[in-house]
Amino acid sequence: MWKFVVKRLLLSVVILFFVALILYTVMRCIPTSFVDSMARQLSMQPGAKSFDDWKAQLTQVYGLDGTILEGFFKWLSHAARGDFGDSWYYTIPVVEKFKEVIWNSFILGSIAFVLELVIAIPLGILAARKQYSGIDYTVTVVALIGISLPTFFFATLLKYVFSIKLEWLELYGLVSRYYDQLSPLGKMLDMGEHLIMPVATLVIVSIGSLMRYTRTNMLEVMNSDFIRTARAKGLSEKTVINKHAFRNTLIPIVTLVGGSLPGLFAGAMITEQLFQIPGIGYTSYNAMTNGDINFYMFYSVFLALLTLLSTLIADILYAVVDPRVRIS
Amino acid sequence: MDQNEKKLPAENQQVALDDERRVKVLSPGALVAKRFFRNRLAMVGLIILVAMFLFSFVGGLISPYGESQVFEGYDMLLQDYASVTQSTDYRFTEIEEGTLSSSAKTQFLLAASKNESTFEADGTTYSLIKEGEKTYTVGIGQPVVEVATLLGKYTYTDKAGVLNDQLKADFEAALAEDRQSFTSGGTEYMIQSAAKFHTICQVEPVALATRYMMEAASEDFAISYDFRLEALRAMENGEPSFELDGTTYTLEGKEGEAEVMTGGETVAYISSYVIQPVENGVTIDQELKAMILEAVENGQTEFVYTTADGDQEFKVERKDTQFSIRKESLTKLIKVYEYPSMEHWLGTDANGMDILTRLMYGGRISLLIGFVVILIEVVIGVVLGGLAGYFGKWVDNLIMRTVDVFNCIPTWPILIIIGSIMDAQRIDPTARIYMMMLVLGILGWPGVARMVRGQILSLREQEFMVAAEATGLSVSRRIFRHLVPNVIPQLIVICTMGLGGIILTESTMSFLGLGVKFPYASWGNIIQSVSNVYVMTNYWFVWIPAGFMILITVLGFNFVGDGLRDAFDPKMKR
């Protein structure tokens, strides 16, 4: 078991190295980099140094001189020590900005995730129990609609209905204008109110796959021999479903849920951007659309790390939850 | 009888139990098709997809409008017709064309503003004769008398025979008062001084400078210099009439405005306002001008001018010292955000283009991008996945680790950074679409490769592969003719579902402004207009149809993909 974990960890490090190398290369292949335009902007200010001076200075500051490999190892040696440089767009260290905003993303992600679990798993099981029923068809169709909904369209529809037509919720932001004057409880309620639409968007858009996953697995379990045996023994349907079927369905679900945990930190870029929630997704979107290379590198590597962590957790959990896997 | 005989054999036909015809044998393909067509959701999906394809690919051909055709219409719009300003500039009328150079005119303006009576330009001394508050006569001096001063005594040398005592007295008075010009006996003189010598010059008028506007009432009446001078003199001095060449003209009007009349007929207008039409080539006739002036004078905000064509309503707006005359006129407009109508079933967008037609072309691009991207993914995925699955060992290891690496590369940051770079480079919209296809394809293949490898790993252990090897088939033939075809069902399912996903990604990119760009339409960039809250609030028809298009198309792909999966693999079904 430990050998397996250590092996996977080492492999992850190697993969991360190559991912970072590819990301860095993509960034370096950009014809006129951000440095050029930034130098141009700076040199246009009255009384500024010439374009070439600025360019040389910026190139040196950002370590863009030298070959790609040189630059990459320079970047890597800094990054390994947790120094991802200054954000070009926010002009503060990337890591600092990250610490500032990551919890907003985490709160948004976790609320949505918990809601998803609470809604999707019971519905998926219900659909599997009553296969081919009206409920089953409804769940399937709703799940597929959720998968097919473009996030930006659904978010806009929500805004249109609840903010513009009904005027119940605010269009943008995480807090309202008078946030600072509110009591602690009021602050929480205020933030909660602002989170309603983003959370609803995230839940509806991503609930479908979990619902279908639960349903498929439950059906598989329901069709297996031990359920037939349990029924043949004369156990009540309740016991069969709750004790025998559901527990076995949990194996893949726990794996999936465990694997999704790192994703809570990834930030929902589109949703955050549409509702202007100052989370990591919104922050990095703004930075990246402005060509902030340092932020791009940091966020990409961070996401790659989360993906690796997800697969690792899923694999380990699978072994933990299902003893049969451990033996083989 | 005949009929019965014909019928009988069929009815009495005996079918033995082991008769071939009793057992309906369906080919595997037909079985799949049967299962697929029985699935209601899959059928709904198929109908949606067929409708969408027709809409996108045939619709564009049927639609009478082009992808980026801009619609224009005419509407009554209040437009600036003329502007009225109080005249502050001097206008020059020369006796002989070109006597007054432009530098002389400039010097004149300086002198007039400083209230001086002479000015010099191009080596000539000019004299200003003030006719009134707004009118000057500009003249050149002709030396007539030379005067030498000696011990307070003046010695006159007459050159033109104009010298008389009156002139002498006036000259001495002017000199005593240090004036440079004086009038004597109705003639203007000016004094040029050099130390103790003075020259008295008779002023010969060359031009008239005035801030009044004077215009002839009709084209038949040419305004002569003398007429202008006399009329303006009369105007400045407030005289009700003047005489010229034996004709008596009368001036009628209020302060600053006058009509010059003779024999009950108006021949010219004098006004202190300048009326200028806003558009070139428009002439404002005198009657209208008079009405405009009247309206301006009386502070009216609107007036009606009646012509043969009917009444025209004008509005007068004042801004500081400027008045603008506005008129309702037929104007060419781009039909922006027009509500749905018979011509435009879904209205028009921000650029005045037909939304329904844009949706058709947008669907074309979205679907095409989807297919090309899937094709790239499948080609890379099948080749690499097939090699990995078949060879195993280090080849498998290498390819699967590459898959892991690609799987870890976050899609959105790459897409955004490439999009923003392409923005900065101002990449051509067509090239952008190709670039997008390539990037999405390169980022998307690992899923396909993984699936293909997994399938092939299990397939290659089966007997038919042993048989294939035993018959001595080449490796590439074994992989791509025997293994890969067995993966095709799963491949089709993964592609159908993947198409939906790619359309979602593409529309999201276009929505964010990173994907398909104007002038090309895409469902995503049609919805982009909602980033303007005003559009989102007031023009639902711009973005809601496009959103539903995406939703329904992706849903169609998912329904069909789901149905196909169930049809290919009945064990997995529900």
CSV table of C-alpha atoms in Angstrom, one decimal, chain A residues 11 14-16 18-19 22-23 26 30-34 131-132 136-137 140-141 144-153 156-157 159-160 164-165 171-172 212 215-216 219-220 223 269-270 273-274 284-285 287-293 296 299-301 303-305 307-308 311, chain B residues 38-41 401 404-414 416-418 420-421 423-425 450 497 504 507-509 511-514 523-524 527-528 530-531 533 536-540 543-548 550-556 558-559 562 565 571-574:
chain,number,residue,atom,x,y,z
A,11,LEU,CA,5.3,9.7,-10.7
A,14,VAL,CA,7.6,13.8,-12.7
A,15,ILE,CA,4.3,14.5,-14.5
A,16,LEU,CA,4.1,17.9,-12.8
A,18,PHE,CA,6.7,18.0,-17.6
A,19,VAL,CA,3.4,19.8,-17.3
A,22,ILE,CA,5.0,22.5,-21.5
A,23,LEU,CA,3.2,25.4,-19.9
A,26,VAL,CA,3.7,27.6,-24.5
A,30,ILE,CA,4.3,33.7,-27.7
A,31,PRO,CA,5.5,36.0,-30.5
A,32,THR,CA,5.2,39.5,-28.9
A,33,SER,CA,5.0,38.9,-25.2
A,34,PHE,CA,3.4,40.9,-22.6
A,131,GLN,CA,-36.1,2.1,-13.3
A,132,TYR,CA,-38.1,3.1,-16.3
A,136,ASP,CA,-36.2,7.8,-13.7
A,137,TYR,CA,-36.9,9.5,-17.0
A,140,THR,CA,-32.2,11.3,-16.7
A,141,VAL,CA,-33.5,14.2,-18.7
A,144,LEU,CA,-28.6,15.6,-19.2
A,145,ILE,CA,-30.0,19.1,-19.4
A,146,GLY,CA,-27.7,20.1,-16.6
A,147,ILE,CA,-24.8,18.7,-18.4
A,148,SER,CA,-25.8,20.4,-21.6
A,149,LEU,CA,-26.5,23.8,-20.1
A,150,PRO,CA,-23.8,26.4,-21.0
A,151,THR,CA,-22.8,27.9,-17.7
A,152,PHE,CA,-22.8,31.4,-19.0
A,153,PHE,CA,-26.3,31.1,-20.4
A,156,THR,CA,-27.4,35.0,-17.4
A,157,LEU,CA,-30.9,33.5,-17.3
A,159,LYS,CA,-29.6,37.0,-13.4
A,160,TYR,CA,-32.3,38.1,-15.8
A,164,ILE,CA,-33.7,42.2,-13.3
A,165,LYS,CA,-37.2,40.9,-13.5
A,171,LEU,CA,-26.5,41.2,-10.0
A,172,TYR,CA,-22.8,41.1,-9.1
A,212,ARG,CA,-26.1,9.7,-13.5
A,215,ARG,CA,-27.7,5.8,-10.9
A,216,THR,CA,-25.5,3.7,-13.1
A,219,LEU,CA,-28.2,-0.2,-11.2
A,220,GLU,CA,-25.1,-2.3,-11.5
A,223,ASN,CA,-28.4,-6.4,-10.9
A,269,MET,CA,-13.7,30.5,-13.5
A,270,ILE,CA,-16.8,31.2,-15.7
A,273,GLN,CA,-16.3,35.8,-13.7
A,274,LEU,CA,-20.0,36.2,-14.5
A,284,SER,CA,-6.8,34.7,-12.6
A,285,TYR,CA,-9.2,35.2,-15.4
A,287,ALA,CA,-4.9,38.5,-14.8
A,288,MET,CA,-4.6,36.1,-17.8
A,289,THR,CA,-6.8,38.1,-20.2
A,290,ASN,CA,-4.3,40.9,-19.5
A,291,GLY,CA,-1.4,38.6,-20.4
A,292,ASP,CA,-0.1,38.2,-16.8
A,293,ILE,CA,2.4,35.4,-17.4
A,296,TYR,CA,-0.8,32.2,-15.7
A,299,TYR,CA,-2.6,29.1,-11.7
A,300,SER,CA,-1.9,26.5,-14.4
A,301,VAL,CA,0.6,24.7,-12.2
A,303,LEU,CA,-4.6,23.4,-11.4
A,304,ALA,CA,-2.3,20.6,-12.6
A,305,LEU,CA,-1.4,19.9,-9.0
A,307,THR,CA,-5.7,17.3,-10.9
A,308,LEU,CA,-2.8,15.0,-9.9
A,311,THR,CA,-6.4,11.1,-9.2
B,38,ARG,CA,-36.8,2.0,-29.6
B,39,ASN,CA,-35.1,4.5,-27.2
B,40,ARG,CA,-37.4,7.5,-26.9
B,41,LEU,CA,-34.8,9.9,-25.6
B,401,ARG,CA,2.5,9.1,-19.1
B,404,ASP,CA,-1.2,11.9,-17.9
B,405,VAL,CA,0.8,15.0,-18.7
B,406,PHE,CA,-1.7,16.2,-21.2
B,407,ASN,CA,-4.6,15.3,-18.9
B,408,CYS,CA,-3.0,17.6,-16.3
B,409,ILE,CA,-2.6,20.6,-18.5
B,410,PRO,CA,-5.4,22.9,-17.5
B,411,THR,CA,-7.5,23.8,-20.5
B,412,TRP,CA,-8.9,27.2,-19.6
B,413,PRO,CA,-5.7,29.0,-18.7
B,414,ILE,CA,-4.1,27.9,-21.9
B,416,ILE,CA,-7.4,32.2,-22.3
B,417,ILE,CA,-3.7,33.0,-22.6
B,418,ILE,CA,-3.7,32.0,-26.3
B,420,SER,CA,-5.5,37.1,-25.3
B,421,ILE,CA,-2.2,36.8,-27.3
B,423,ASP,CA,-6.1,39.5,-29.5
B,424,ALA,CA,-2.9,41.4,-29.0
B,425,GLN,CA,-1.6,40.2,-32.4
B,450,ARG,CA,-7.2,6.2,-22.7
B,497,MET,CA,-20.9,13.0,-26.2
B,504,LEU,CA,-20.0,24.1,-25.0
B,507,SER,CA,-19.4,28.8,-27.2
B,508,THR,CA,-18.0,29.6,-23.8
B,509,MET,CA,-14.8,30.8,-25.4
B,511,PHE,CA,-18.8,34.2,-25.1
B,512,LEU,CA,-15.7,35.3,-23.3
B,513,GLY,CA,-14.4,36.9,-26.5
B,514,LEU,CA,-11.6,34.4,-26.9
B,523,TRP,CA,-23.8,31.0,-30.8
B,524,GLY,CA,-21.4,32.1,-28.1
B,527,ILE,CA,-24.9,35.8,-26.5
B,528,GLN,CA,-21.8,38.0,-25.7
B,530,VAL,CA,-25.4,40.3,-22.5
B,531,SER,CA,-22.2,41.6,-21.1
B,533,VAL,CA,-26.6,44.8,-18.9
B,536,MET,CA,-29.6,41.8,-21.4
B,537,THR,CA,-32.5,43.7,-19.8
B,538,ASN,CA,-34.2,45.1,-22.8
B,539,TYR,CA,-33.5,42.8,-25.7
B,540,TRP,CA,-34.2,39.3,-24.7
B,543,TRP,CA,-29.4,36.3,-26.4
B,544,ILE,CA,-32.2,33.9,-25.3
B,545,PRO,CA,-32.6,32.1,-28.7
B,546,ALA,CA,-28.8,31.6,-29.0
B,547,GLY,CA,-28.6,30.1,-25.5
B,548,PHE,CA,-31.4,27.7,-26.3
B,550,ILE,CA,-26.6,25.7,-27.6
B,551,LEU,CA,-28.6,24.0,-24.9
B,552,ILE,CA,-30.7,22.0,-27.4
B,553,THR,CA,-27.9,21.0,-29.7
B,554,VAL,CA,-25.7,19.8,-26.8
B,555,LEU,CA,-28.7,18.0,-25.3
B,556,GLY,CA,-29.3,16.4,-28.7
B,558,ASN,CA,-26.0,13.8,-25.3
B,559,PHE,CA,-29.3,12.1,-25.8
B,562,ASP,CA,-26.6,8.0,-24.4
B,565,ARG,CA,-24.2,3.6,-25.6
B,571,LYS,CA,-25.7,-5.0,-20.5
B,572,MET,CA,-24.9,-1.5,-19.4
B,573,LYS,CA,-28.4,-0.4,-20.1
B,574,ARG,CA,-30.0,1.2,-17.0
